[in-house]
Short mmCIF file of C-alpha atoms and ligand atoms in Angstrom, two decimals:
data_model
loop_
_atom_site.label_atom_id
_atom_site.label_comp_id
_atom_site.label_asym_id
_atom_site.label_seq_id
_atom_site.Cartn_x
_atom_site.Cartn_y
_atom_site.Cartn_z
CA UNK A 19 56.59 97.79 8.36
CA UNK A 20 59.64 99.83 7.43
CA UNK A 21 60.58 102.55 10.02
CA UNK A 22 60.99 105.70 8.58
CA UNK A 23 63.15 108.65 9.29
CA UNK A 24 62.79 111.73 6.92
CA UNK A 25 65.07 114.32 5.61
CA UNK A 26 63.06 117.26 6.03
CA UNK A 27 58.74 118.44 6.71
CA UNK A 28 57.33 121.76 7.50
CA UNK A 29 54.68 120.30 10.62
CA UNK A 30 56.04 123.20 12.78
CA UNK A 31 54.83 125.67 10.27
CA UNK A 32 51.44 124.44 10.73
CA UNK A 33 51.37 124.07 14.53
CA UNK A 34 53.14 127.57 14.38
CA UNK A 35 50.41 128.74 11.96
CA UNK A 36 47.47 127.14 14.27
CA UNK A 37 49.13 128.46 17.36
CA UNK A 38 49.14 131.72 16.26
CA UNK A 39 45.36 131.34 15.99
CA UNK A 40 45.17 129.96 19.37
CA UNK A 41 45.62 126.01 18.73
CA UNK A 42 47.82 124.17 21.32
CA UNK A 43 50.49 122.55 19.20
CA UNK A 44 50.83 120.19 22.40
CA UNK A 45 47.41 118.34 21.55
CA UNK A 46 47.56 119.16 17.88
CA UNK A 47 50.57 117.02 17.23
CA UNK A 48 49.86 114.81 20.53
CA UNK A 49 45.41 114.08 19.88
CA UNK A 50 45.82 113.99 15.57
CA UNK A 51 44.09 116.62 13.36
CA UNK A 52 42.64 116.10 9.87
CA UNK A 53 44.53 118.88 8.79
CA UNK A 54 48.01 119.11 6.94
CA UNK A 55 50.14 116.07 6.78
CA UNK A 56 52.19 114.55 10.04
CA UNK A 57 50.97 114.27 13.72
CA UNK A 58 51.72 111.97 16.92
CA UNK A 59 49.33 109.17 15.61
CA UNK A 60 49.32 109.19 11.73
CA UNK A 61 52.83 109.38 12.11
CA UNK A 62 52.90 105.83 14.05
CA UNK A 63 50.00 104.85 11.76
CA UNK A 64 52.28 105.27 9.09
CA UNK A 65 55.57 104.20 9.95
CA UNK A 66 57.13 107.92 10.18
CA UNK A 67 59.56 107.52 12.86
CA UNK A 68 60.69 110.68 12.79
CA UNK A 69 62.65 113.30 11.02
CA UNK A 70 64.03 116.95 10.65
CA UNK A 71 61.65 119.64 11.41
CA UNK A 72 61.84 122.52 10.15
CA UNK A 73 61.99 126.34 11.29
CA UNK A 74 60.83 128.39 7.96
CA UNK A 75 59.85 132.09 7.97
CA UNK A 76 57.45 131.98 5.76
CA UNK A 77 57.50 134.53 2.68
CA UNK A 78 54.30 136.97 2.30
CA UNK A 79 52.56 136.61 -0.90
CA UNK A 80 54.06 133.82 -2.02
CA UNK A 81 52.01 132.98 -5.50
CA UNK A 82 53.49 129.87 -8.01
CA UNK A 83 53.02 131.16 -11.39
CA UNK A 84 50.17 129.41 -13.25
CA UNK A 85 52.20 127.71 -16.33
CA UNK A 86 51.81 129.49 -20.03
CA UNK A 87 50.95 127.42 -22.38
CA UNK A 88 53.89 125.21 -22.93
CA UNK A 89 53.75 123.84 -19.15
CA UNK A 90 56.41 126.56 -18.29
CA UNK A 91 56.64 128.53 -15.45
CA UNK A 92 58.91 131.14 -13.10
CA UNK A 93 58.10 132.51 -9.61
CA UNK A 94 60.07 135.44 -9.31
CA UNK A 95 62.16 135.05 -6.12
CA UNK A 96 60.29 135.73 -2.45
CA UNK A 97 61.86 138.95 -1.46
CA UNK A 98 64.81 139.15 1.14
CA UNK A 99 63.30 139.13 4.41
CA UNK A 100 64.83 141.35 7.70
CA UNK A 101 66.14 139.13 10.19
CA UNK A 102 63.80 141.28 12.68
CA UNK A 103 60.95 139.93 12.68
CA UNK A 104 62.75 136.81 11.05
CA UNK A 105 64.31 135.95 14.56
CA UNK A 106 61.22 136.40 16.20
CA UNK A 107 59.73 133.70 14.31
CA UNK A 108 62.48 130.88 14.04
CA UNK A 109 62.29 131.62 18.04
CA UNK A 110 58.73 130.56 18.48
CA UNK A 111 59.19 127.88 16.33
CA UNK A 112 62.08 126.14 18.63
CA UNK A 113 59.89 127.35 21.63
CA UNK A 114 57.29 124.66 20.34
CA UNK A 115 60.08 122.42 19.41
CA UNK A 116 60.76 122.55 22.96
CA UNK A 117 57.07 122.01 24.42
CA UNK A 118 56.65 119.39 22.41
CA UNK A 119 59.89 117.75 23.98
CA UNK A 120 58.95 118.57 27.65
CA UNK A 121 55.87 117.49 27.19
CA UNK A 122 56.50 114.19 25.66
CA UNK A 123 54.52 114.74 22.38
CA UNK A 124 58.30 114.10 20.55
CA UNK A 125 61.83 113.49 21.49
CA UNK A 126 63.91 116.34 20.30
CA UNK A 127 66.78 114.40 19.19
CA UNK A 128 70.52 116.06 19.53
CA UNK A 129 72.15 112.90 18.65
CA UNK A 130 71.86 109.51 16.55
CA UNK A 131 71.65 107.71 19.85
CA UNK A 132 68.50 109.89 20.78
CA UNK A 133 66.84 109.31 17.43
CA UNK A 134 67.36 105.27 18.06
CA UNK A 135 66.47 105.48 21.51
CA UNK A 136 62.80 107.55 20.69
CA UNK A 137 62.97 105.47 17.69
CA UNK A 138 62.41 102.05 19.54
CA UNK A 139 60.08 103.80 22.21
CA UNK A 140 57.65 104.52 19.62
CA UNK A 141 58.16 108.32 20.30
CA UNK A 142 58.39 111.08 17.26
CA UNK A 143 62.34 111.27 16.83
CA UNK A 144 62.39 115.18 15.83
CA UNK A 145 65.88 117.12 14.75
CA UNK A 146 65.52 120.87 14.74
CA UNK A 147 66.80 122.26 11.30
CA UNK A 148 66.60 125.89 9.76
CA UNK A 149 65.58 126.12 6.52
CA UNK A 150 67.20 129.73 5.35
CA UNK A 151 69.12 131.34 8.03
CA UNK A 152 66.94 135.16 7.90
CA UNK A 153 67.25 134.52 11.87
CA UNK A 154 71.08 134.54 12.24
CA UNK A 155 73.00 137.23 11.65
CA UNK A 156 76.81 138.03 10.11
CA UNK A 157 78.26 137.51 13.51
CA UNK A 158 76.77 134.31 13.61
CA UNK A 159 75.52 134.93 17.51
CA UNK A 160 72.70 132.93 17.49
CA UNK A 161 73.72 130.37 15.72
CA UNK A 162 75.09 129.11 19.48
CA UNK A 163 72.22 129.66 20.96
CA UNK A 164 69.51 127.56 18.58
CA UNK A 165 72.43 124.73 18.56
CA UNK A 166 71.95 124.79 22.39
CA UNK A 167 68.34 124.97 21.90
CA UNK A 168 68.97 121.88 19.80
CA UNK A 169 69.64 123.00 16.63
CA UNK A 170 71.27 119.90 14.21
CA UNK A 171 70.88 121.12 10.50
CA UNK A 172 70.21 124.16 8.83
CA UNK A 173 69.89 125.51 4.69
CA UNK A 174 72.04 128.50 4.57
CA UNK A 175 69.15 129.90 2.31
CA UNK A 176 65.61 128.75 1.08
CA UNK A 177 64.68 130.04 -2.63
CA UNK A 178 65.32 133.73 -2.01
CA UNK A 179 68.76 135.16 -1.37
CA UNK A 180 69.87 136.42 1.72
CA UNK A 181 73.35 137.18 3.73
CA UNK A 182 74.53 134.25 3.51
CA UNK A 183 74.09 133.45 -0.04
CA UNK A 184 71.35 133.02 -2.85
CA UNK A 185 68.15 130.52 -3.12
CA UNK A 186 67.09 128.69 -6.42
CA UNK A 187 63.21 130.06 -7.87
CA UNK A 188 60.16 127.68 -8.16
CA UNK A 189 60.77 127.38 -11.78
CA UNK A 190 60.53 124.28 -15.12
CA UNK A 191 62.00 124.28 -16.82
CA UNK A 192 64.82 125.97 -15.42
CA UNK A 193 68.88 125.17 -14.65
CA UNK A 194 69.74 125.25 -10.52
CA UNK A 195 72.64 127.58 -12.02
CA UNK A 196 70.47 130.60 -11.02
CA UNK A 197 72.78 133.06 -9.75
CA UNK A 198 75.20 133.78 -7.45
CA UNK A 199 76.71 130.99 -4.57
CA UNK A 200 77.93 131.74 -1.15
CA UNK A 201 78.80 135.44 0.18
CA UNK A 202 81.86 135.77 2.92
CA UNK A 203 79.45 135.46 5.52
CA UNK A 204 77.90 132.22 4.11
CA UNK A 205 81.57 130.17 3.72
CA UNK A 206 82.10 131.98 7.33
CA UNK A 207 78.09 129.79 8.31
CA UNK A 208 79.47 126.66 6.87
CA UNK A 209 82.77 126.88 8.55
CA UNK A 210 80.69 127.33 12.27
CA UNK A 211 78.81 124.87 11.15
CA UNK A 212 81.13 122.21 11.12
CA UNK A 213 83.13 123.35 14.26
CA UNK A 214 79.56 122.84 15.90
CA UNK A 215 78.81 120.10 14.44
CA UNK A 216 75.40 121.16 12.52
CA UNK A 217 74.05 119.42 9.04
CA UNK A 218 74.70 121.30 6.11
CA UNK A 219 71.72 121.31 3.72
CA UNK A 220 72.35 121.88 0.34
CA UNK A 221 68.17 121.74 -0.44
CA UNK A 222 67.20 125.29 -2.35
CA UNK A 223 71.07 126.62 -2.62
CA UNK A 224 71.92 127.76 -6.28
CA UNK A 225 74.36 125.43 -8.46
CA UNK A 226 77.07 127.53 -7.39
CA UNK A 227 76.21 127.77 -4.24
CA UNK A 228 76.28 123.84 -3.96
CA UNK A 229 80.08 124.10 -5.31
CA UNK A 230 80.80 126.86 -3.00
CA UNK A 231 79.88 124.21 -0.03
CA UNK A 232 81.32 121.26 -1.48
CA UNK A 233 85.27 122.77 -1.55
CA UNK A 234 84.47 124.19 2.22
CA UNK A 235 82.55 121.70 4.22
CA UNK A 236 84.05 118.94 5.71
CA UNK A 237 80.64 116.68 5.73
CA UNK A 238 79.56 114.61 3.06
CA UNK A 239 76.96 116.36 0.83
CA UNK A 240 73.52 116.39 1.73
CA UNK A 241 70.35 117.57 -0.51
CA UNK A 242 67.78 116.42 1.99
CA UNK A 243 64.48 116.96 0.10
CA UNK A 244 65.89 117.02 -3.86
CA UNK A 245 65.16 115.02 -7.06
CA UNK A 246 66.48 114.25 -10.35
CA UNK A 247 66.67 116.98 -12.84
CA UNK A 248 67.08 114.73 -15.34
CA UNK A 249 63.77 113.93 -14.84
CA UNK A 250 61.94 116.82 -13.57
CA UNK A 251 63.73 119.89 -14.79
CA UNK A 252 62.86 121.95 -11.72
CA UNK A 253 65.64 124.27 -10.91
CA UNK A 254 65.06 122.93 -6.81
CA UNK A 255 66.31 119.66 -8.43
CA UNK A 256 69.66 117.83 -8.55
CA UNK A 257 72.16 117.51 -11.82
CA UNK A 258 73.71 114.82 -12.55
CA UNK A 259 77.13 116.58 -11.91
CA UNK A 260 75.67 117.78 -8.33
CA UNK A 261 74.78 113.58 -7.79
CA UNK A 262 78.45 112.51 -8.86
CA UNK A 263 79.70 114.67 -5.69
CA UNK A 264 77.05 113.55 -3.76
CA UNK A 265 78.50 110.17 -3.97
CA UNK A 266 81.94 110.94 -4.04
CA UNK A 267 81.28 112.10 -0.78
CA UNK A 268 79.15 109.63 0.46
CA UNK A 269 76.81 112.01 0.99
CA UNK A 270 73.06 111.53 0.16
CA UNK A 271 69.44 113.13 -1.43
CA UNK A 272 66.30 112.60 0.28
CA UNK A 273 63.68 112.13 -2.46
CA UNK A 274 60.63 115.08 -2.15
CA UNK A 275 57.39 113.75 -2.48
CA UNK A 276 56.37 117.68 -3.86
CA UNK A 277 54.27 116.19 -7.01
CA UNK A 278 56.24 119.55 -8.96
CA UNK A 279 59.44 117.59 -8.67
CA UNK A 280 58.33 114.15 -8.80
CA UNK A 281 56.49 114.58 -12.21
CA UNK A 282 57.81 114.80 -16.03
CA UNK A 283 55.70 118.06 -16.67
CA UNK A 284 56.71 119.51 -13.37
CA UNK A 285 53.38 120.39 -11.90
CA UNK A 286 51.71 120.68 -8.69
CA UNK A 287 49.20 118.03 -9.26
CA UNK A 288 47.93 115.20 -6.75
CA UNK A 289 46.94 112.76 -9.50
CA UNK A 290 50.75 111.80 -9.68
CA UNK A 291 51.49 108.03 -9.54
CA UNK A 292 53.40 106.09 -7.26
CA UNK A 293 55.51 104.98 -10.09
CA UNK A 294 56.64 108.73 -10.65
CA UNK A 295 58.48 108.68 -7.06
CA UNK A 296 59.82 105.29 -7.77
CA UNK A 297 61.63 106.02 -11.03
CA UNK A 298 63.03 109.11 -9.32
CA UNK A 299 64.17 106.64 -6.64
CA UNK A 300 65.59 104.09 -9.54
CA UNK A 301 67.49 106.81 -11.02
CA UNK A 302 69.35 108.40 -8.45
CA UNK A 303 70.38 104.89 -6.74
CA UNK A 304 71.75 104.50 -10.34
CA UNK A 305 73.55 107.59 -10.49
CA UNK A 306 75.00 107.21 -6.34
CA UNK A 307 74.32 103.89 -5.18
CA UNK A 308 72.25 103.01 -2.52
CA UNK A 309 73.98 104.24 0.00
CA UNK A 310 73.54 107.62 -1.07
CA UNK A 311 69.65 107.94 -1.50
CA UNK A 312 66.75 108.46 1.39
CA UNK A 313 64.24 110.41 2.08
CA UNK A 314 62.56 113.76 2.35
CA UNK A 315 59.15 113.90 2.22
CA UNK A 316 58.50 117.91 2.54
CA UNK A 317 55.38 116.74 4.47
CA UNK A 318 53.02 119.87 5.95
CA UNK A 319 55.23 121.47 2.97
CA UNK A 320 54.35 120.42 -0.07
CA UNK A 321 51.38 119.29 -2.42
CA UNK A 322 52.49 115.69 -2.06
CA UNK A 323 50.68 112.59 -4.47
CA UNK A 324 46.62 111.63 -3.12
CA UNK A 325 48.28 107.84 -2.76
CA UNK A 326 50.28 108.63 0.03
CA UNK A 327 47.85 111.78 1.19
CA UNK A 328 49.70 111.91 4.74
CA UNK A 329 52.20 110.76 7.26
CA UNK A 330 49.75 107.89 7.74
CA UNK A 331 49.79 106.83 4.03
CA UNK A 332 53.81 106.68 4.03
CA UNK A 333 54.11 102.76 3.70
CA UNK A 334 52.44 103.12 0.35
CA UNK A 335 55.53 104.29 -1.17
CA UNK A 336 57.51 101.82 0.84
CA UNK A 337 55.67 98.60 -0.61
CA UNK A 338 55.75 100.41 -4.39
CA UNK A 339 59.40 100.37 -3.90
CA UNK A 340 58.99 96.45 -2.77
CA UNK A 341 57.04 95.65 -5.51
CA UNK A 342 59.43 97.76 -7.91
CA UNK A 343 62.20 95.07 -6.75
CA UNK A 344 64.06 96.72 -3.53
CA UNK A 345 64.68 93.90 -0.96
CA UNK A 346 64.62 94.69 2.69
CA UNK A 347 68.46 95.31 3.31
CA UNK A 348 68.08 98.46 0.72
CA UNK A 349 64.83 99.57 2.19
CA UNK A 350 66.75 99.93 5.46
CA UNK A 351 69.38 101.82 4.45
CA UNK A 352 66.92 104.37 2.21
CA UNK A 353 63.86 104.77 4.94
CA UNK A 354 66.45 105.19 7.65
CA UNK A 355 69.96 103.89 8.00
CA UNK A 356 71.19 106.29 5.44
CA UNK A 357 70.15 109.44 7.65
CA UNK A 358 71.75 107.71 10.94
CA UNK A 359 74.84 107.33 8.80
CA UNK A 360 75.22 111.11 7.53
CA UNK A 361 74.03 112.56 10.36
CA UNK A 362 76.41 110.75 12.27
CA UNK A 363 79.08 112.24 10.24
CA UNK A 364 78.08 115.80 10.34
CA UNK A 365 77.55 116.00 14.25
CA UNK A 366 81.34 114.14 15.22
CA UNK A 367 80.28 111.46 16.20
CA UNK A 368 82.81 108.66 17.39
CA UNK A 369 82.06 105.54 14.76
ZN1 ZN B 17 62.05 123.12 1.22
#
């Protein structure tokens, strides 16, 4: 079996969600639930080793428009959120981060070493990221204080705009050149970012917004849960201009099992084929080589295909990749090695 580590899932939305409603995210992750996608033993039942969690304030009301009759569709934009209660939120989230640590459920990784080390001891190797930064404000004060509570990666935005620059819509077919990039305060996040030594995640950023990191970051470029748009013309998907820098830069994409960017028509749809994922794979290990491509399933995030299901159906896409020709030296470096290599990179790491 193939050890996995992932770009990017949403399972502390859901033990957020199900604390909130008095679960204890402790045993939820720790025991297993039917429910959503990743816990303690599907994960190990499926060869998830671990990946980047994210903290997510979720939107209110967020509706995907039902496609006319031509397959197209356009969710407006979630509206701008205020970063009270935002902050609120993204701190309850690292508070169960951090039980889940103390307890033992996961390691909360602050380091590649850490992610080996829980890696090999069969324990959840978890990395804190923020997926829009509603919880930081234009003084950048907390970003010290969720980087001491373990913070390793964060998405200056998610699709809606806020002070730090502007988000891409759920939309096909539709251009990532959406809008606006970075504002001041956004080149001033990327800037503290790398003096910290946290991930810069270019998932859900405009076009221009990708440009405005690429000529101010000094990290390779990472798109940790983003596709081809040259096959899935989803405006959250990659160009083949935005993959060219990606490899210049050694940087890499973490391929989205979301069936809307995995399939031609762009759909949320479960029926989507293994082969779907694969020829997104093919295609972008064309276009940056393999040591540019992972991945990020969006798992507890996404509608993601029935053949994988869950954390615990993971290895199906592993052995559709084997059968699709990738030996085992390339399977290490996309289900893993790649991530250890970037994130290396990004947090200063001595080589
Ligand atoms: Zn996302």
């Amino acid at each position: 079996m193939q050890a996995v580590f992932d770009g990017h899932n949403d399972v502390l939305l859901r033990l957020w969600s199900n604390a909130r409603k008095g679960a204890d995210p402790v045993l939820e992750f720790s025991q297993g639930t039917a429910e959503g996608h990743i816990d303690g033993p599907r994960a190990r039942q499926g060869g998830l080793a671990g990946g980047l969690s994210a903290i997510y304030i979720p939107s209110n009301h967020l509706v995907l428009k039902t496609p006319d009759e031509n397959g197209h569709y356009a969710t407006p934009l979630s509206e701008p959120l205020e970063r009270q209660p935002s902050l609120d939120v993204a701190l309850e989230f690292a508070a169960i981060a951090l039980r889940l640590d103390r307890a033992g459920a996961w390691k909360l990784c602050r380091s590649t070493q850490d992610i080996r080390t829980a890696m090999e001891a069969g324990v959840f190797a978890a990395v804190l990221h923020m997926e829009g930064c509603e919880a930081i404000g234009p003084e950048l004060t907390e970003l010290e204080t969720f980087y001491a509570a373990g913070l390793r990666s964060l998405g200056p935005v998610w699709s809606r705009n806020n002070i730090f620059g502007h988000g891409v819509p759920f939309a096909y077919p539709m251009s990532p050149d959406t809008g606006p990039g970075l504002t001041d305060a956004g080149f001033e996040l990327v800037r503290s970012c790398n003096r910290l030594g946290i991930l810069v995640d270019l998932a859900h950023i405009t076009e221009k917004g990708f440009w405005d990191v690429a000529r101010t970051t000094d990290q390779p470029l990472i798109a940790s849960h983003s596709n081809a748009h040259a096959l899935t013309a989803v405006a959250r998907n990659l160009t083949d201009r935005q993959m060219d820098a990606i490899r210049e830069s050694r940087g890499l994409a973490g391929l989205n099992y979301a069936t809307t960017m995995l399939r031609p028509d762009g759909l949320e749809n479960a029926k989507t084929p293994l082969s779907d994922m694969v020829r997104h794979i093919d295609y972008m290990v064309e276009r940056m080589g393999i040591d540019c491509v992972a991945l990020g399933s969006d798992f507890d995030g996404a509608t993601i295909p029935e053949d994988i299901s869950d954390a615990a159906g993971n290895q199906s896409l592993i052995a559709a990749l084997k059968g699709a020709g990738y030996g085992d030296a390339e399977l290490a470096k996309l289900c893993r090695d790649n991530w250890l290599r970037v994130l290396a990179l990004a947090w200063h790491e001595a080589p």
